[in-house]
Each structure stands twice: as C-alpha cells, then as structure tokens.
mmCIF file of C-alpha atoms in Angstrom:
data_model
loop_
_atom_site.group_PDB
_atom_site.id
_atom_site.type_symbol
_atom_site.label_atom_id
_atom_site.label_comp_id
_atom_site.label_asym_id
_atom_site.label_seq_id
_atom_site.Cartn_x
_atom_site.Cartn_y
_atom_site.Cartn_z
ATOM 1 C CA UNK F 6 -19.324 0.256 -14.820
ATOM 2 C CA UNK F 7 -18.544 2.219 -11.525
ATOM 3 C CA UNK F 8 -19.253 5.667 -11.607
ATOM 4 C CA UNK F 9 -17.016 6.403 -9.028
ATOM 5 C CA UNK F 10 -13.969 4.943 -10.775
ATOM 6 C CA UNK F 11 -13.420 7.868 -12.849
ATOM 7 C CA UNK F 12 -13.767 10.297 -9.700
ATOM 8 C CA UNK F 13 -11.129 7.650 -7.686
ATOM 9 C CA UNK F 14 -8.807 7.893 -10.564
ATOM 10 C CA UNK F 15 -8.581 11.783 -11.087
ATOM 11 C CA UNK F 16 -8.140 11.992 -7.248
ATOM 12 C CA UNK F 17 -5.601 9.085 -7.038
ATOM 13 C CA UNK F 18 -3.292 10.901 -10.221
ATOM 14 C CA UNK F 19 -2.036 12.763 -7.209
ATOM 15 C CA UNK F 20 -0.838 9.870 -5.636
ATOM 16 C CA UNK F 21 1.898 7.379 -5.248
ATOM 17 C CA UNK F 22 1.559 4.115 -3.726
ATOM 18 C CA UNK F 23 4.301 3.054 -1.400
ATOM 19 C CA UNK F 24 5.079 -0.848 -2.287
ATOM 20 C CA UNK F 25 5.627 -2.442 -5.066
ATOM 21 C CA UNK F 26 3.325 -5.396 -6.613
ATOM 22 C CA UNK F 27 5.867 -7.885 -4.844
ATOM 23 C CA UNK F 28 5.268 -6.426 -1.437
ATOM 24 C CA UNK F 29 3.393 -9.449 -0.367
ATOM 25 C CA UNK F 30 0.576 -9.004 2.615
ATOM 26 C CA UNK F 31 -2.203 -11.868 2.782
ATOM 27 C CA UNK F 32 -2.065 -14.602 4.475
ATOM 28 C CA UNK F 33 0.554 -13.254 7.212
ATOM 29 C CA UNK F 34 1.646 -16.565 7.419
ATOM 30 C CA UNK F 35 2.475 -17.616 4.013
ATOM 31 C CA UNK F 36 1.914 -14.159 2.041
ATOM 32 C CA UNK F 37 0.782 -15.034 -1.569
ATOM 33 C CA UNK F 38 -1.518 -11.627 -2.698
ATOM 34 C CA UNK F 39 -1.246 -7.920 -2.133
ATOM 35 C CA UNK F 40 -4.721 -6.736 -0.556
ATOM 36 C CA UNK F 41 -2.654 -3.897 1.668
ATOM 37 C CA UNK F 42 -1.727 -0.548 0.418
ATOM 38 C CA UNK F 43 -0.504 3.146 1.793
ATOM 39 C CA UNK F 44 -0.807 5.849 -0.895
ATOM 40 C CA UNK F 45 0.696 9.126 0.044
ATOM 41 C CA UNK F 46 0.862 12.811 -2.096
ATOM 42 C CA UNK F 47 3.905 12.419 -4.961
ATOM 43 C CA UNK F 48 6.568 14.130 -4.145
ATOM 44 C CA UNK F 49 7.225 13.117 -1.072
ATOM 45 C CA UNK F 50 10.176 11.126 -0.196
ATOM 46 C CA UNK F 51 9.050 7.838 1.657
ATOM 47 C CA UNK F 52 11.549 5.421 2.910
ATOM 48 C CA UNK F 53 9.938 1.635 2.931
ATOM 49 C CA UNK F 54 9.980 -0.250 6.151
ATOM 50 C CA UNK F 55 10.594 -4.102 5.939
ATOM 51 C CA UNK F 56 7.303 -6.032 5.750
ATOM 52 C CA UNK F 57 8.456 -9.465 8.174
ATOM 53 C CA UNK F 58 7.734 -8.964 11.480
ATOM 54 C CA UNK F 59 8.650 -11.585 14.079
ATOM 55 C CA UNK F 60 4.663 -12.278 15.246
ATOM 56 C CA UNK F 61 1.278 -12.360 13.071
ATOM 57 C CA UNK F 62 -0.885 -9.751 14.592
ATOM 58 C CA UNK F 63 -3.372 -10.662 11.988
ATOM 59 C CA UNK F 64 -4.169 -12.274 8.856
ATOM 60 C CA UNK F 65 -2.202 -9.646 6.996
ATOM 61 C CA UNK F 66 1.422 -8.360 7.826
ATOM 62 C CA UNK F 67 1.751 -4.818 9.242
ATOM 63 C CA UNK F 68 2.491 -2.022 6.413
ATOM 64 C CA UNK F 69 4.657 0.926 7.977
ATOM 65 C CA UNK F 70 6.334 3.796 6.321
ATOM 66 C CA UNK F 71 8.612 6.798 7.471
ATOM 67 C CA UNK F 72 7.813 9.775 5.453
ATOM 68 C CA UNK F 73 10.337 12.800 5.219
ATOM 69 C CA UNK F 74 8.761 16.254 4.737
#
C-alpha cells in the first residue's frame, strides 16, 4: 500500500483526463499501450488533437491539446 495514493486520488477528483483508454501512445511505431496522459481542471472544454503525426520524434507519439477558457 502507497500512502500517497489516497492523497493522488483526492487531488486528481478535480481532474479530467483528456484521451480515452484507446488513445494509443507506446511504441510510436506500432502503438499497442497507453503510458501518456494530459489531465486538466473539469470543466474546461478541451478539444482533442489527432495523435498520428507524420515522423516518430520518440518512442511515444506526441500528445497535444487546445484548451478553451
């Protein structure tokens, strides 16, 4: 048992995360597992930006969001 889980989880209530369990980021090449995620304050509106990018900066894809205040 983690102590700090139950601190993470009453600060993370707050929270929303941006993509979905399908939203795919490791390998970049041949994405198979989720290991990438943006969280931002509910109630915002965020608009998703598409995951496939034409070059593999890294071992994971690139997450980007626009977020409307």
């Amino acid at each position: 048992y983690d102590p700090c889980s139950k601190f993470l989880f009453e600060i993370m209530k707050n929270y929303q995360d941006v993509f979905t369990e399908e939203d795919l980021t490791f390998p970049s090449i041949k994405p198979n597992c989720r290991l990438d995620y943006i969280w931002v304050k509910k109630g915002l509106k965020v608009e998703k930006l598409n995951l496939q990018v034409n070059f593999n900066p890294s071992d994971h894809l690139p997450l980007g969001v626009e977020i409307s205040f």
